[in-house]
CSV table of C-alpha atoms in Angstrom, one decimal:
chain,number,residue,atom,x,y,z
Z,1,UNK,CA,-13.7,43.3,-46.1
Z,2,UNK,CA,-10.9,44.6,-48.5
Z,3,UNK,CA,-7.1,44.3,-47.8
Z,4,UNK,CA,-5.0,47.3,-48.8
Z,5,UNK,CA,-1.3,47.0,-48.6
Z,6,UNK,CA,0.2,50.7,-48.5
Z,7,UNK,CA,3.0,51.3,-51.2
Z,8,UNK,CA,3.1,54.7,-52.0
Z,9,UNK,CA,5.8,55.8,-49.7
Z,10,UNK,CA,9.4,57.0,-51.1
Z,11,UNK,CA,11.4,54.8,-49.1
Z,12,UNK,CA,13.4,58.0,-48.2
Z,13,UNK,CA,15.3,55.9,-45.4
Z,14,UNK,CA,16.2,52.9,-47.5
Z,15,UNK,CA,18.4,55.1,-49.8
Z,16,UNK,CA,19.7,55.1,-53.4
Z,17,UNK,CA,16.0,55.6,-54.9
Z,18,UNK,CA,15.4,52.2,-54.0
Z,19,UNK,CA,11.7,51.5,-53.8
Z,20,UNK,CA,11.6,49.2,-50.4
Z,21,UNK,CA,8.8,47.1,-51.3
Z,22,UNK,CA,10.0,45.8,-54.6
Z,23,UNK,CA,13.4,45.1,-53.1
Z,24,UNK,CA,14.3,41.5,-53.6
Z,25,UNK,CA,14.6,39.2,-50.7
Z,26,UNK,CA,15.5,35.7,-51.1
Z,27,UNK,CA,14.8,36.5,-54.8
Z,28,UNK,CA,11.0,37.5,-53.9
Z,29,UNK,CA,10.1,41.3,-53.9
Z,30,UNK,CA,9.2,42.3,-50.4
Z,31,UNK,CA,5.7,42.9,-50.7
Z,32,UNK,CA,5.1,39.4,-51.8
Z,33,UNK,CA,5.7,38.1,-48.5
Z,34,UNK,CA,3.1,40.2,-46.9
Z,35,UNK,CA,0.7,39.7,-50.1
Z,36,UNK,CA,1.0,36.1,-49.5
Z,37,UNK,CA,0.1,36.2,-45.8
Z,38,UNK,CA,-3.1,38.4,-46.9
Z,39,UNK,CA,-3.8,35.8,-49.5
Z,40,UNK,CA,-3.6,32.7,-47.0
Z,41,UNK,CA,-5.7,34.3,-44.4
Z,42,UNK,CA,-8.8,34.1,-46.4
Z,43,UNK,CA,-10.3,37.1,-44.8
Z,44,UNK,CA,-11.0,39.4,-47.8
Z,45,UNK,CA,-13.1,39.9,-51.0
Z,46,UNK,CA,-9.8,41.3,-52.6
Z,47,UNK,CA,-6.4,43.0,-52.3
Z,48,UNK,CA,-5.2,46.2,-53.6
Z,49,UNK,CA,-1.8,47.7,-53.3
Z,50,UNK,CA,-2.1,51.4,-52.7
Z,51,UNK,CA,0.6,53.6,-54.6
Z,52,UNK,CA,1.1,56.2,-57.2
Z,53,UNK,CA,0.7,56.3,-60.7
Z,54,UNK,CA,4.6,56.5,-61.0
Z,55,UNK,CA,4.9,52.9,-59.2
Z,56,UNK,CA,1.9,51.2,-60.4
Z,57,UNK,CA,3.1,49.5,-63.4
Z,58,UNK,CA,5.7,48.0,-61.2
Z,59,UNK,CA,3.0,46.2,-59.2
Z,60,UNK,CA,0.8,45.4,-61.8
Z,61,UNK,CA,3.8,43.5,-63.5
Z,62,UNK,CA,3.5,41.2,-60.2
Z,63,UNK,CA,0.0,40.2,-61.1
Z,64,UNK,CA,-1.3,42.6,-58.2
Z,65,UNK,CA,-4.4,45.0,-58.4
Z,66,UNK,CA,-3.5,48.7,-57.8
Z,67,UNK,CA,-5.5,51.6,-56.3
Z,68,UNK,CA,-3.9,54.9,-57.0
Z,69,UNK,CA,-3.0,57.3,-54.2
Z,70,UNK,CA,-3.3,60.9,-55.9
Z,71,UNK,CA,-2.2,62.7,-52.6
Z,72,UNK,CA,0.7,60.9,-51.6
Z,73,UNK,CA,0.8,62.5,-48.1
Z,74,UNK,CA,1.2,59.4,-46.1
Z,75,UNK,CA,-1.5,56.7,-44.9
Z,76,UNK,CA,-4.3,58.6,-43.5
Z,77,UNK,CA,-5.2,60.5,-46.8
Z,78,UNK,CA,-4.1,56.9,-48.5
Z,79,UNK,CA,-7.1,55.5,-45.9
Z,80,UNK,CA,-9.2,58.1,-46.7
Z,81,UNK,CA,-9.2,57.8,-50.5
Z,82,UNK,CA,-9.9,53.8,-50.6
Z,83,UNK,CA,-12.5,53.9,-47.9
Z,84,UNK,CA,-14.5,56.3,-50.4
Z,85,UNK,CA,-14.9,53.2,-52.6
Z,86,UNK,CA,-14.9,50.6,-50.1
Z,87,UNK,CA,-17.0,50.1,-46.6
Z,88,UNK,CA,-14.2,48.3,-44.5
Z,89,UNK,CA,-10.6,47.8,-45.2
Z,90,UNK,CA,-8.0,46.0,-43.4
Z,91,UNK,CA,-4.4,48.3,-43.9
Z,92,UNK,CA,-1.1,47.0,-43.6
Z,93,UNK,CA,2.2,48.3,-44.4
Z,94,UNK,CA,4.3,47.0,-47.2
Z,95,UNK,CA,7.4,46.7,-45.1
Z,96,UNK,CA,6.4,43.9,-42.4
Z,97,UNK,CA,7.4,40.6,-44.0
Z,98,UNK,CA,7.5,38.8,-40.8
Z,99,UNK,CA,3.6,39.4,-40.1
Z,100,UNK,CA,1.7,36.2,-39.3
Z,101,UNK,CA,-1.4,34.5,-40.9
Z,102,UNK,CA,-3.2,34.2,-37.3
Z,103,UNK,CA,-2.4,37.4,-36.2
Z,104,UNK,CA,-4.4,38.7,-39.4
Z,105,UNK,CA,-7.1,36.5,-38.7
Z,106,UNK,CA,-7.1,37.4,-35.0
Z,107,UNK,CA,-7.2,41.3,-35.4
Z,108,UNK,CA,-10.3,40.7,-37.9
Z,109,UNK,CA,-12.1,38.3,-35.4
Z,110,UNK,CA,-11.8,40.7,-32.6
Z,111,UNK,CA,-13.2,43.8,-34.5
Z,112,UNK,CA,-16.7,44.6,-33.2
Z,113,UNK,CA,-19.0,45.4,-36.1
Z,114,UNK,CA,-19.8,48.5,-34.2
Z,115,UNK,CA,-16.3,50.0,-34.4
Z,116,UNK,CA,-15.5,52.4,-36.9
Z,117,UNK,CA,-11.6,51.8,-36.6
Z,118,UNK,CA,-9.9,48.4,-34.8
Z,119,UNK,CA,-6.5,49.3,-34.0
Z,120,UNK,CA,-4.0,47.2,-32.0
Z,121,UNK,CA,-2.5,49.1,-28.9
Z,122,UNK,CA,0.8,47.8,-26.8
Z,123,UNK,CA,-0.3,47.6,-23.2
Z,124,UNK,CA,3.0,49.4,-21.6
Z,125,UNK,CA,3.7,52.0,-24.2
Z,126,UNK,CA,0.2,52.5,-25.4
Z,127,UNK,CA,1.5,52.7,-28.7
Z,128,UNK,CA,-0.8,52.2,-31.6
Z,129,UNK,CA,-0.3,49.8,-34.8
Z,130,UNK,CA,-2.3,51.8,-37.4
Z,131,UNK,CA,-0.9,50.5,-39.9
Z,132,UNK,CA,-2.2,46.9,-38.8
Z,133,UNK,CA,-5.7,48.1,-38.5
Z,134,UNK,CA,-9.5,47.7,-39.7
Z,135,UNK,CA,-10.6,51.3,-41.0
Z,136,UNK,CA,-14.7,51.5,-41.6
Z,137,UNK,CA,-16.1,54.3,-44.0
Z,138,UNK,CA,-17.7,55.9,-41.0
Z,139,UNK,CA,-14.6,57.5,-40.4
Z,140,UNK,CA,-14.8,59.5,-43.9
Z,141,UNK,CA,-15.8,62.9,-42.4
Z,142,UNK,CA,-13.3,62.6,-39.7
Z,143,UNK,CA,-10.0,61.7,-41.8
Z,144,UNK,CA,-11.7,64.2,-44.6
Z,145,UNK,CA,-11.3,67.0,-41.5
Z,146,UNK,CA,-7.8,65.9,-40.6
Z,147,UNK,CA,-6.1,66.1,-43.6
Z,148,UNK,CA,-7.4,69.1,-45.1
Z,149,UNK,CA,-6.6,70.8,-42.0
Z,150,UNK,CA,-2.8,69.3,-42.2
Z,151,UNK,CA,-3.4,66.5,-39.5
Z,152,UNK,CA,-1.9,63.4,-40.9
Z,153,UNK,CA,-1.1,61.6,-37.8
Z,154,UNK,CA,-4.0,58.8,-37.5
Z,155,UNK,CA,-3.7,58.5,-33.7
Z,156,UNK,CA,-4.1,62.1,-33.5
Z,157,UNK,CA,-6.7,62.3,-35.8
Z,158,UNK,CA,-8.7,59.6,-34.2
Z,159,UNK,CA,-8.7,60.7,-30.9
Z,160,UNK,CA,-11.6,61.9,-29.4
Z,161,UNK,CA,-13.3,61.8,-32.8
Z,162,UNK,CA,-14.2,58.2,-33.7
Z,163,UNK,CA,-15.6,54.8,-32.3
Z,164,UNK,CA,-12.1,53.4,-32.1
Z,165,UNK,CA,-11.6,49.6,-30.8
Z,166,UNK,CA,-8.2,49.6,-29.2
Z,167,UNK,CA,-7.2,45.8,-29.1
Z,168,UNK,CA,-4.3,44.6,-26.9
Z,169,UNK,CA,-1.5,44.2,-29.5
Z,170,UNK,CA,-0.3,41.4,-26.9
Z,171,UNK,CA,-3.7,39.8,-27.7
Z,172,UNK,CA,-3.2,39.8,-31.5
Z,173,UNK,CA,0.1,39.0,-32.4
Z,174,UNK,CA,1.7,35.2,-32.0
Z,175,UNK,CA,5.0,37.0,-31.9
Z,176,UNK,CA,4.6,40.2,-30.5
Z,177,UNK,CA,6.8,43.0,-31.8
Z,178,UNK,CA,8.9,40.8,-34.0
Z,179,UNK,CA,5.8,40.7,-36.6
Z,180,UNK,CA,5.3,44.5,-36.8
Z,181,UNK,CA,9.0,44.7,-37.3
Z,182,UNK,CA,9.6,47.4,-40.1
Z,183,UNK,CA,12.2,47.1,-42.9
Z,184,UNK,CA,13.1,50.6,-43.2
Z,185,UNK,CA,17.1,50.9,-44.2
Z,186,UNK,CA,19.5,48.4,-45.8
Z,187,UNK,CA,20.4,47.3,-42.5
Z,188,UNK,CA,17.2,46.2,-41.4
Z,189,UNK,CA,17.5,43.9,-44.1
Z,190,UNK,CA,20.5,41.6,-42.1
Z,191,UNK,CA,17.6,41.3,-39.3
Z,192,UNK,CA,15.2,39.6,-41.8
Z,193,UNK,CA,18.2,37.3,-43.3
Z,194,UNK,CA,18.8,36.2,-39.7
Z,195,UNK,CA,15.5,34.8,-38.9
Z,196,UNK,CA,15.8,32.9,-42.2
Z,197,UNK,CA,13.3,32.3,-45.1
Z,198,UNK,CA,11.4,29.6,-43.5
Z,199,UNK,CA,10.4,32.5,-41.0
Z,200,UNK,CA,9.5,34.9,-43.8
Z,201,UNK,CA,7.2,32.5,-45.4
């Protein structure tokens, strides 16, 4: 299995034309906190940053392998493209720097070989974490049908169309909710500084 960090978005809510994935936190681009957790997990044969041609050089300059998203229409088409090259992919967003290595490994260990996708789901809200999940190439036809018909929601696309293993998120994350905190705005950065550098690394 390979790991893919999705970094093709426009970071619109971050403002001022700033790419949040590359925004420095304690002097290090935010994406590097996520990348370092994937490296530490030793679960993956290779790691790729899924991004645009426009931003590819920035990530390459950090020594990261880049996979080009030719559609730039959100996570679903991005996952579809990388699954055409790899049979099994763990997907994560670039904006969750508080994720824990143990949670990555727990999800991978709970994921059944027979499942087309393995996605954490919260017991109470039933909300999915589709950008912390495992996807397999058996989904290719389903994903293609969805995005070519204009359906870009991963949850709606997979519902009743695929063999999805929904795993209780409470059993996956060591620190539920905190680990999947997304940095979407400059204001969100203050919460990262509140937890401190030690928790980020």
